[in-house]
N, C-alpha and C. Protein backbone atom coordinates (compact mmCIF):
# COMPACT_ATOMS: atom_id res chain seq x y z
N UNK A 1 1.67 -9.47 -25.92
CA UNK A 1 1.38 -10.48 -24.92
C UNK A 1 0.41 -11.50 -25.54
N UNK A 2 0.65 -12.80 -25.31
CA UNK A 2 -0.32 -13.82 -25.81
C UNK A 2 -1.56 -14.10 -24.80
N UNK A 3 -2.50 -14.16 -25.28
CA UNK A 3 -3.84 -14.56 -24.95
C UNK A 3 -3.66 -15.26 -23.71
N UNK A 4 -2.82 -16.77 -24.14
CA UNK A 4 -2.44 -17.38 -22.54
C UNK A 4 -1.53 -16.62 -21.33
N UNK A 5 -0.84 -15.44 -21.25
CA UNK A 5 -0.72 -14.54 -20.67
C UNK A 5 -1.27 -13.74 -19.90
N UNK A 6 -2.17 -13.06 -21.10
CA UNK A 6 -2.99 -12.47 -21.06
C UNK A 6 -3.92 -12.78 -19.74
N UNK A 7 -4.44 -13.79 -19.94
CA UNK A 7 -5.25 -14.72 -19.16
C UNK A 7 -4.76 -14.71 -17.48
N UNK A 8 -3.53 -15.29 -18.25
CA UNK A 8 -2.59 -15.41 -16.67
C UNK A 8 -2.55 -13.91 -15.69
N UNK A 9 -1.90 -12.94 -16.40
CA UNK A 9 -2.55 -12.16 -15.64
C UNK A 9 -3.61 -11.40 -14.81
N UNK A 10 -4.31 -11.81 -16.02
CA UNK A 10 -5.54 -11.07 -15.56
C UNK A 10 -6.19 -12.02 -14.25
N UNK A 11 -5.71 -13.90 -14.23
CA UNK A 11 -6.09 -14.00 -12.73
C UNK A 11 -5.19 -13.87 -11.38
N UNK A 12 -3.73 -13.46 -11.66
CA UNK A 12 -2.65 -12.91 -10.70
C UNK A 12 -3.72 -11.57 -10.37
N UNK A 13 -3.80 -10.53 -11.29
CA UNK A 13 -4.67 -9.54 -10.40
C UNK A 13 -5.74 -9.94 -9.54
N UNK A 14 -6.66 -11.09 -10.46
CA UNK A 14 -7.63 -10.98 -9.15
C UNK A 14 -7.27 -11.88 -8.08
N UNK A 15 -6.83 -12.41 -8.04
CA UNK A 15 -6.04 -13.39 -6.74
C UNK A 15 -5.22 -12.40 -5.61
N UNK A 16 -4.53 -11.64 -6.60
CA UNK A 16 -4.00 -10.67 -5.65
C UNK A 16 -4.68 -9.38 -4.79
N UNK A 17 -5.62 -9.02 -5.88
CA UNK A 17 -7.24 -7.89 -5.40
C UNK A 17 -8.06 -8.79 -4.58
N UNK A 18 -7.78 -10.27 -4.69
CA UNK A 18 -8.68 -11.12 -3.60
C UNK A 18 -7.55 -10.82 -1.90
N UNK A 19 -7.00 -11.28 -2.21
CA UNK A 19 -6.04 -11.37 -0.88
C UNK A 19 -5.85 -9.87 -0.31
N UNK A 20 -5.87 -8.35 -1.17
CA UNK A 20 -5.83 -7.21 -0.20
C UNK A 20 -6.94 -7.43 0.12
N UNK A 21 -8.37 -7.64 -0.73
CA UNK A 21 -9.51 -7.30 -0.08
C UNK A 21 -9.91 -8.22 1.11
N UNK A 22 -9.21 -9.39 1.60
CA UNK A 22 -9.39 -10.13 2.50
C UNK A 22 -8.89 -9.42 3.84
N UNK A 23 -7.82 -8.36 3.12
CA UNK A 23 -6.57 -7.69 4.29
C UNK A 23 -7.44 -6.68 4.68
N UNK A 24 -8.20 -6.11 4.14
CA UNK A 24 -9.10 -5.00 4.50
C UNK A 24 -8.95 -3.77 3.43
N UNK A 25 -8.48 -4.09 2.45
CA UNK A 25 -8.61 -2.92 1.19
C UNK A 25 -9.64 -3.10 0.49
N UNK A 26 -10.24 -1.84 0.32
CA UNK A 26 -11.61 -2.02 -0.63
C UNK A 26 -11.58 -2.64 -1.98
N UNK A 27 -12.64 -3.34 -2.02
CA UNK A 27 -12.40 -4.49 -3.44
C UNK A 27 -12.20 -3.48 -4.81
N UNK A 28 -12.32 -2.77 -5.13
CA UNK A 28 -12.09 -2.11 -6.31
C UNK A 28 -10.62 -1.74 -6.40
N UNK A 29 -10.84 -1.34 -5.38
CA UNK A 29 -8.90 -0.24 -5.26
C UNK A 29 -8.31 -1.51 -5.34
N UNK A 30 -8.41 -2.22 -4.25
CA UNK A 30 -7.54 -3.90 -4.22
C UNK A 30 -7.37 -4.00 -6.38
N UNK A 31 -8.23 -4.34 -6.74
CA UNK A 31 -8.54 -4.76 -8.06
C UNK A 31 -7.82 -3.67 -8.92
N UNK A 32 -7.94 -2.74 -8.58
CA UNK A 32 -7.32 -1.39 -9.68
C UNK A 32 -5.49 -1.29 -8.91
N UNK A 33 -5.06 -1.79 -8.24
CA UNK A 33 -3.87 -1.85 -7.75
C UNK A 33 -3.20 -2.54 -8.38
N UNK A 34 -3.74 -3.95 -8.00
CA UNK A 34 -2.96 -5.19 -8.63
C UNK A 34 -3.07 -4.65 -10.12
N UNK A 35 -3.87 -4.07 -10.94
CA UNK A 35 -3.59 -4.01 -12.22
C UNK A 35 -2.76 -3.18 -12.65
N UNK A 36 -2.40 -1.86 -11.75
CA UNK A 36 -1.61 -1.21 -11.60
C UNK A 36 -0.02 -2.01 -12.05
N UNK A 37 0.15 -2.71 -10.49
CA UNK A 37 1.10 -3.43 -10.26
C UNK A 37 1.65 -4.48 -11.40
N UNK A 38 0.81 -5.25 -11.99
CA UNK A 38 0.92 -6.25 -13.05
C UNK A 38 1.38 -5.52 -14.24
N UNK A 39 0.91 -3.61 -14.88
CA UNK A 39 1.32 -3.49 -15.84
C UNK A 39 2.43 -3.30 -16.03
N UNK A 40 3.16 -3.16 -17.41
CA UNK A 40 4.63 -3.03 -17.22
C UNK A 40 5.52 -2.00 -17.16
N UNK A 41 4.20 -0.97 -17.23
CA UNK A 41 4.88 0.58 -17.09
C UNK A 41 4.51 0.87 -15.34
N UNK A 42 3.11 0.03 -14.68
CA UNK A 42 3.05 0.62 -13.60
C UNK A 42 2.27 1.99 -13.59
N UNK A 43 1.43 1.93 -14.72
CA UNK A 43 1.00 2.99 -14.98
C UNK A 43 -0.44 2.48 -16.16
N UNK A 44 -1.09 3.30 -16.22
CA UNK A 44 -2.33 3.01 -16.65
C UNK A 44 -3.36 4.31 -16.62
N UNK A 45 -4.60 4.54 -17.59
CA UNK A 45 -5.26 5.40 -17.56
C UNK A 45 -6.50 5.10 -17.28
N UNK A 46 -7.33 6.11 -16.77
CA UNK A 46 -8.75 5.59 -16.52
C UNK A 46 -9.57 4.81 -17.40
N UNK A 47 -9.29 4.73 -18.59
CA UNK A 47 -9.93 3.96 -19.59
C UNK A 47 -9.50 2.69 -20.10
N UNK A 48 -8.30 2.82 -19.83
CA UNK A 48 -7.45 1.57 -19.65
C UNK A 48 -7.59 0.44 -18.53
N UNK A 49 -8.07 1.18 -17.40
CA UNK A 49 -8.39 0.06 -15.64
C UNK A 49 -9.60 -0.19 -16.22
N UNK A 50 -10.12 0.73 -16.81
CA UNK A 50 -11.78 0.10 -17.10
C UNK A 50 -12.08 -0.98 -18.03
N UNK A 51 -11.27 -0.78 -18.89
CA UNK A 51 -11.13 -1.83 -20.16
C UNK A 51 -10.74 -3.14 -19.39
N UNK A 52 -9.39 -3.27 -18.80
CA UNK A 52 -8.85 -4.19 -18.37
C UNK A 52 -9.39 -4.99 -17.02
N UNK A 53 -10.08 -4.29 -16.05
CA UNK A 53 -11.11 -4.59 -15.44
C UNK A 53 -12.71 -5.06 -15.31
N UNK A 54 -12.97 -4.76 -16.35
CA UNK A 54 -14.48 -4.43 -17.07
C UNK A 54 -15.29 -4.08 -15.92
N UNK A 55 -14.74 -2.88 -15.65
CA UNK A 55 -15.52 -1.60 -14.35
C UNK A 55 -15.80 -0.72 -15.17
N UNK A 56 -16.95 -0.11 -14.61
CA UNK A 56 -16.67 1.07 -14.69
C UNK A 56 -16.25 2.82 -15.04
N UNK A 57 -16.01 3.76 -15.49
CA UNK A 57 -15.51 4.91 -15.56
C UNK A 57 -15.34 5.24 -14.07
N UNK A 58 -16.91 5.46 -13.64
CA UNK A 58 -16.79 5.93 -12.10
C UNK A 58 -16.79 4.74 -10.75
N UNK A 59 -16.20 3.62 -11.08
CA UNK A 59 -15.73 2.51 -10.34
C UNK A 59 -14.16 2.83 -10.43
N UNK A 60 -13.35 2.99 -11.32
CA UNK A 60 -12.03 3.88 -11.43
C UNK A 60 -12.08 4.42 -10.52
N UNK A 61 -12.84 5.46 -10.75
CA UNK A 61 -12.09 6.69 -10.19
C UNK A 61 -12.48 6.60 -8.66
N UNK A 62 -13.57 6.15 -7.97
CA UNK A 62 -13.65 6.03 -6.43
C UNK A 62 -12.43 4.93 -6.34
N UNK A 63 -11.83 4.04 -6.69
CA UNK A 63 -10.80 3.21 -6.36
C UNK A 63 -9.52 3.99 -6.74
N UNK A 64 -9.08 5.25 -7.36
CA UNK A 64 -8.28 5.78 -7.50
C UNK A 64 -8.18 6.86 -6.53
N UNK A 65 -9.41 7.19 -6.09
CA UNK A 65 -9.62 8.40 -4.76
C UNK A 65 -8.70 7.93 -3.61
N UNK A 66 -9.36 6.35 -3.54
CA UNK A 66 -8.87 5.85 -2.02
C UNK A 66 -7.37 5.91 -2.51
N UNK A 67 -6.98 4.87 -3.12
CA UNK A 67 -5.34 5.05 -3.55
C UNK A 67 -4.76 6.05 -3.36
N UNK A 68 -5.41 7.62 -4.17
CA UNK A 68 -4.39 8.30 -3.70
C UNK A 68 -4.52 8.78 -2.37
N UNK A 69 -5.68 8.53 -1.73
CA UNK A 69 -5.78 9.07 -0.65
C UNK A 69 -4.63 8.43 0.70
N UNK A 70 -4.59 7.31 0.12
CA UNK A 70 -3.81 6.34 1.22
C UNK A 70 -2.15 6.24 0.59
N UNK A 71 -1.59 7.29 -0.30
CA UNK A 71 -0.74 7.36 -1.32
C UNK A 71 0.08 5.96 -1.56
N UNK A 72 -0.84 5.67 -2.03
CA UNK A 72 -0.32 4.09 -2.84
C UNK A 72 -0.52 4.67 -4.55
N UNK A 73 -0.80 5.66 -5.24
CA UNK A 73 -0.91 6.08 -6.66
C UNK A 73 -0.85 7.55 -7.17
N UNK A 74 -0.34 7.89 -7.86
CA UNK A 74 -0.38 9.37 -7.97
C UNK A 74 -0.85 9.69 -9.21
N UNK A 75 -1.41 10.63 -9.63
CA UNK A 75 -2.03 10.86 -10.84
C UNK A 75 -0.55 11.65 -11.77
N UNK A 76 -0.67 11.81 -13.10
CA UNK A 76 0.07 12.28 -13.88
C UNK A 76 -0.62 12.85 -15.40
N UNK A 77 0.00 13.76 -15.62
CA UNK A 77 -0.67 14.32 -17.31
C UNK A 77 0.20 13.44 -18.18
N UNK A 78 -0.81 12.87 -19.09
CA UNK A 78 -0.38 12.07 -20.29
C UNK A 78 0.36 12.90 -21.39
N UNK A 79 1.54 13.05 -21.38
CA UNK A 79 1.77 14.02 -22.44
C UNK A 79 1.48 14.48 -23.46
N UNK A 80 0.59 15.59 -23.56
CA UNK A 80 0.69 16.34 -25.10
C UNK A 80 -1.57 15.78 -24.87
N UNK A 81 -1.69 15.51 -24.27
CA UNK A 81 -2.97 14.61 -24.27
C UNK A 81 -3.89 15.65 -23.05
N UNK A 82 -4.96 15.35 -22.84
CA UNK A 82 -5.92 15.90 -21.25
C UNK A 82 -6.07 14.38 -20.40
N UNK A 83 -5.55 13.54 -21.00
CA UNK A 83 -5.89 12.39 -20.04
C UNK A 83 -4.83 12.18 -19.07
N UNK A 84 -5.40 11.43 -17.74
CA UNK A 84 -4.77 11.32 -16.49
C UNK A 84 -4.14 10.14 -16.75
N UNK A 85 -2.43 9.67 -16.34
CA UNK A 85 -2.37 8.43 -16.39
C UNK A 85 -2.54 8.35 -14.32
N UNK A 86 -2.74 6.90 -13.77
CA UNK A 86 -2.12 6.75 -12.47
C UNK A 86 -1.55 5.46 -12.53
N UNK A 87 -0.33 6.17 -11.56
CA UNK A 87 0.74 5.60 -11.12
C UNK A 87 1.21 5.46 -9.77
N UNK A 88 1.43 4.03 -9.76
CA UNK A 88 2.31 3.85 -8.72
C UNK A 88 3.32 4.22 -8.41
N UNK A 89 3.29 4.64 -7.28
CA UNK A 89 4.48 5.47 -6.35
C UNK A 89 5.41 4.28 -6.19
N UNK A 90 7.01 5.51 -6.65
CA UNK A 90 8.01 4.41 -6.27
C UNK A 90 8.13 4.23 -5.03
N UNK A 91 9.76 2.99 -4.67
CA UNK A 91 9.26 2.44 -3.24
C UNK A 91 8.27 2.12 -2.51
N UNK A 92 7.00 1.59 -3.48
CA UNK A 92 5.99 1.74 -2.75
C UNK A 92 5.50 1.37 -1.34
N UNK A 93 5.80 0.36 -1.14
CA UNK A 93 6.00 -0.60 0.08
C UNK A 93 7.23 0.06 1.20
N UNK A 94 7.89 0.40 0.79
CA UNK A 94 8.56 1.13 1.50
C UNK A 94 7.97 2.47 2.62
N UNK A 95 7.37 3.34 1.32
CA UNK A 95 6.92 4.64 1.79
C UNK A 95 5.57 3.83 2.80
N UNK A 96 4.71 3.14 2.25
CA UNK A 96 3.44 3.15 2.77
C UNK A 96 3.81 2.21 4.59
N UNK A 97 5.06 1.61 4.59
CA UNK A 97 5.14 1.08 5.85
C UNK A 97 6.11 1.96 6.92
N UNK A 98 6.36 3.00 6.48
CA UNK A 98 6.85 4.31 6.61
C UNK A 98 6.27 5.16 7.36
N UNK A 99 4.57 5.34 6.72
CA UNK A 99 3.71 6.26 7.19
C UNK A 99 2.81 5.06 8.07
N UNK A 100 3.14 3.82 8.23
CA UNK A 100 1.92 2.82 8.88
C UNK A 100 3.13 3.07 10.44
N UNK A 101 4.13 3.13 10.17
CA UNK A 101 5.34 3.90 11.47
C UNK A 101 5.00 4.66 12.42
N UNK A 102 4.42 5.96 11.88
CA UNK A 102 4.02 7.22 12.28
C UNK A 102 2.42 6.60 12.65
N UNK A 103 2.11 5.97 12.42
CA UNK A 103 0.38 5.52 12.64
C UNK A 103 1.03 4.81 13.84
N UNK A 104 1.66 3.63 14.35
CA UNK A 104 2.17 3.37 15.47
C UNK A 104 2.53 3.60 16.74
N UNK A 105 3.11 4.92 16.28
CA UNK A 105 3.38 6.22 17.23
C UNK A 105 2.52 6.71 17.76
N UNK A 106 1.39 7.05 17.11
CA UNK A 106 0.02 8.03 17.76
C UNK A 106 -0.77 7.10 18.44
N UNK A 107 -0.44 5.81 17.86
CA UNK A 107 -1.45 4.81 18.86
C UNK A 107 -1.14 4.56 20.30
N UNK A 108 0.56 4.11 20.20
CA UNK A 108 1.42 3.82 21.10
C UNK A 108 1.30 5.13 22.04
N UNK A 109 1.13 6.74 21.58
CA UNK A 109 0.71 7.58 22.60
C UNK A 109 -0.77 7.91 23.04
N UNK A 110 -1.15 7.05 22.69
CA UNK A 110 -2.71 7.46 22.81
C UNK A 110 -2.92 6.02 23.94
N UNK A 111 -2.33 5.25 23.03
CA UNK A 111 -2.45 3.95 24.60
C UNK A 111 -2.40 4.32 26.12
N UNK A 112 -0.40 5.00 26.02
CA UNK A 112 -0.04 5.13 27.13
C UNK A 112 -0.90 6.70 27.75
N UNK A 113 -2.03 7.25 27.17
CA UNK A 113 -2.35 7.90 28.16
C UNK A 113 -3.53 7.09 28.52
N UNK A 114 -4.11 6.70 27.79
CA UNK A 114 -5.22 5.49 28.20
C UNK A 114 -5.00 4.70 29.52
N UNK A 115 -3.83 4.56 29.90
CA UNK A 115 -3.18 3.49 30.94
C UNK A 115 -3.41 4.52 32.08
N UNK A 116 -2.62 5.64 31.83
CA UNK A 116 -3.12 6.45 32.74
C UNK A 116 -5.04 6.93 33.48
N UNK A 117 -5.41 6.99 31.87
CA UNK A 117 -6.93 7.37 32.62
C UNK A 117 -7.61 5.92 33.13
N UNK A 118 -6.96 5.01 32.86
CA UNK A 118 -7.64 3.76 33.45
C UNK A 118 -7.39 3.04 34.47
N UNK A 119 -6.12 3.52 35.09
CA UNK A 119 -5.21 3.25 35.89
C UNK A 119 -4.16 2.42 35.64
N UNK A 120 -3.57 2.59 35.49
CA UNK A 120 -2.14 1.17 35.72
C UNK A 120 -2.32 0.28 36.08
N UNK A 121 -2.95 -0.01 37.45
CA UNK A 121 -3.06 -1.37 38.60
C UNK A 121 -4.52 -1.82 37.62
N UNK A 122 -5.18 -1.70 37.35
CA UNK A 122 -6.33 -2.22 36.86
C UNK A 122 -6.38 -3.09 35.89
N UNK A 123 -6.94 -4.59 35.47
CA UNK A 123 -7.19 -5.24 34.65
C UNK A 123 -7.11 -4.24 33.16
N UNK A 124 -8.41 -3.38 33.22
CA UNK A 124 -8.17 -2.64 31.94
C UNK A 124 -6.66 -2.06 31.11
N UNK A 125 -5.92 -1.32 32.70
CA UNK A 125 -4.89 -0.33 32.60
C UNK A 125 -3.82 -1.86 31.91
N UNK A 126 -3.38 -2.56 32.29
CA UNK A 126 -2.54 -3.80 32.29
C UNK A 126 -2.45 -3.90 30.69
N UNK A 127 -3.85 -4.07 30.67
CA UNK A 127 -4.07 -4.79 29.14
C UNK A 127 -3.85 -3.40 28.18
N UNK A 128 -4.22 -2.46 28.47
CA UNK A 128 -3.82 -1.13 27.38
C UNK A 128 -2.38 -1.04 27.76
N UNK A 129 -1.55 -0.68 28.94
CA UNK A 129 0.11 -0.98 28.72
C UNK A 129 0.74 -1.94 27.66
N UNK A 130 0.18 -3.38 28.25
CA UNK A 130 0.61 -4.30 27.09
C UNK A 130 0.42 -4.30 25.85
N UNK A 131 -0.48 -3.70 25.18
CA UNK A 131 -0.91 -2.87 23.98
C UNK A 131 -0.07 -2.35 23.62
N UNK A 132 0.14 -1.30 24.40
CA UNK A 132 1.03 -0.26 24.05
C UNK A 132 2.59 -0.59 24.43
N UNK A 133 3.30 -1.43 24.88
CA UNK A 133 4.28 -1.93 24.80
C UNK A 133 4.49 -2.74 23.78
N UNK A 134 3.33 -3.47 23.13
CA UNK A 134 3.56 -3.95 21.62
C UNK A 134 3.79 -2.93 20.62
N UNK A 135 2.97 -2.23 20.72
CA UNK A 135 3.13 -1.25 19.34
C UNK A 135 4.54 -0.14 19.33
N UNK A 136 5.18 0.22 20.58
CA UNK A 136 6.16 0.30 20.50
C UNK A 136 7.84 -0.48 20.34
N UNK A 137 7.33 -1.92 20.74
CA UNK A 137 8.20 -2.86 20.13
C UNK A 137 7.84 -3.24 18.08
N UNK A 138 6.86 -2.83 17.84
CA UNK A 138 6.53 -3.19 16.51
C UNK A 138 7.40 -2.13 15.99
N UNK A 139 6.71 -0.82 16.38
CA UNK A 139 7.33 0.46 15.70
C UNK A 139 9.44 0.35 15.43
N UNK A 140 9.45 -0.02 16.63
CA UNK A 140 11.24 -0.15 16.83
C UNK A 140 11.46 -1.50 15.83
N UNK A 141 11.14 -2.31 16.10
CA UNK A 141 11.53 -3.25 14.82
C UNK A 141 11.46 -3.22 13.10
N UNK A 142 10.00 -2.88 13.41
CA UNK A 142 9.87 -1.85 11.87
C UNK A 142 10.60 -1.46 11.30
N UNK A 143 11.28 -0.02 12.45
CA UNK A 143 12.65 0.86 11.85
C UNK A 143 13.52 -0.20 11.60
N UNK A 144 13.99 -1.21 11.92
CA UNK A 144 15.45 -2.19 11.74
C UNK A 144 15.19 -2.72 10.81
N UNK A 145 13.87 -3.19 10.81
CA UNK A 145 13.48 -3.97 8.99
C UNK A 145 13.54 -3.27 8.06
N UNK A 146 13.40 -1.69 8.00
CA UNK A 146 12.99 -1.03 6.88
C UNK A 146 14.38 -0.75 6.78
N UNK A 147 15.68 -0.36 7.61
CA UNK A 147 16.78 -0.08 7.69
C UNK A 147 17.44 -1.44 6.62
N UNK A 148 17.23 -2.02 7.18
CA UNK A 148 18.10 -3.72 6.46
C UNK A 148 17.43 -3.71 5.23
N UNK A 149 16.08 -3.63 4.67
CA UNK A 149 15.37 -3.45 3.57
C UNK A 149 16.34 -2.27 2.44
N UNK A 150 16.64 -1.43 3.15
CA UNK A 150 17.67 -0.44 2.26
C UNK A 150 18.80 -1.10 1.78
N UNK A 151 19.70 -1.16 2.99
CA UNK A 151 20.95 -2.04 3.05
C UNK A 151 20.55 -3.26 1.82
N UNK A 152 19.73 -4.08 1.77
CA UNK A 152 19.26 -4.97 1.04
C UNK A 152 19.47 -4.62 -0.40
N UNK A 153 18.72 -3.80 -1.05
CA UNK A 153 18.44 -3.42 -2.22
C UNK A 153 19.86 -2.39 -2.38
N UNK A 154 20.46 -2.10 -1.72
CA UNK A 154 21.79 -1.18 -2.25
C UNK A 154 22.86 -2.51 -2.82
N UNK A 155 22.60 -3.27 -2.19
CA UNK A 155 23.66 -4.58 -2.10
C UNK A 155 23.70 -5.31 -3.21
N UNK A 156 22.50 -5.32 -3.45
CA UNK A 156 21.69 -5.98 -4.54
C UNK A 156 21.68 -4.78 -5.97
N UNK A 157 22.07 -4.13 -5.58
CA UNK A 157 21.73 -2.37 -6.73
C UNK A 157 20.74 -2.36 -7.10
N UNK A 158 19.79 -2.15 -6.48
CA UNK A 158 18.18 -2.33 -6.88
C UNK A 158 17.37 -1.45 -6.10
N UNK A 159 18.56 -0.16 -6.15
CA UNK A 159 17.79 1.18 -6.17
C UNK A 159 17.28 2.12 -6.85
N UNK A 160 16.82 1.21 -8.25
CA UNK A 160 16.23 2.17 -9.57
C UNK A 160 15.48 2.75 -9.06
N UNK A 161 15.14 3.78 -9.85
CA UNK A 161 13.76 4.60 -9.51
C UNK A 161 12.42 3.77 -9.68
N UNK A 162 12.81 2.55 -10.53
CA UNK A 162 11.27 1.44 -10.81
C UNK A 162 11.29 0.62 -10.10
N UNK A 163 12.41 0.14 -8.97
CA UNK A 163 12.24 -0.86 -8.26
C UNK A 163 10.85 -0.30 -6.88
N UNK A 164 9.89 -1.32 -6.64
CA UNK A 164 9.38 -1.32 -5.53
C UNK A 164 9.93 -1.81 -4.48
């Protein structure tokens, strides 16, 4: 890779670690993602985010906690080596709006008992129904986007195991 590349990437990551951390992802993980994302294996080692970041050892690894915690990265043995690579999970975007689905669901039932303990007829009750009639119209659309999102990428044959 040339220097002017080089460069280039390295401000696509932070532009892009700017914009999750605006979304509400913690600025490190945001930052150790996109670099994730930018490399060309999609893969990277703790000494490697650190290098390429200029973080850290233990700035890594709390931004690799959250990741995997929120499974956006999975750890892996470097072959033949003791070092960890992490990696991004395939489909990533896929899986993670998958499980933000199931987060929908518990809200959408937690609303509608809310409506109940607040009453229905009540200003409060109204406004938690309508709540919760959004998040079950989100959830149902979701499924049709993520459905056509398949359909999409089969059409396209861009169901490698490396496609996100």
């Amino acid at each position: 890779m040339t220097t002017t590349n080089e460069e280039a990437v390295s401000r696509f990551v932070e532009r892009f670690a700017a914009e999750l951390t605006e979304a509400g992802m913690q600025r490190m993980a945001s930052r150790v993602f996109a670099a994730l994302l930018a490399s060309e294996t999609a893969s990277m080692t703790s000494a490697e985010l650190a290098e390429r970041l200029q973080i850290s050892p233990a700035a890594v690894s709390g931004a690799i906690r959250y990741l995997s915690q929120v499974s956006m990265v999975s750890r892996e043995r470097d072959p033949g080596t003791r070092r960890d690579r992490y990696v991004l999970h395939n489909e990533l975007w896929y899986e993670t709006f998958t499980r933000r689905d199931q987060v929908l669901i518990r809200w959408e039932k937690v609303l509608r008992d809310g409506v109940e303990a607040l009453g229905p007829d009540t200003a409060a009750g109204a406004r938690t129904a309508e709540t919760a009639e959004f998040f079950d119209f989100l959830q149902k659309e979701t499924l049709g986007l993520m459905d056509r999102w398949r359909q999409h990428k089969e059409a396209q044959g861009a169901g490698t195991p490396d496609a996100l």
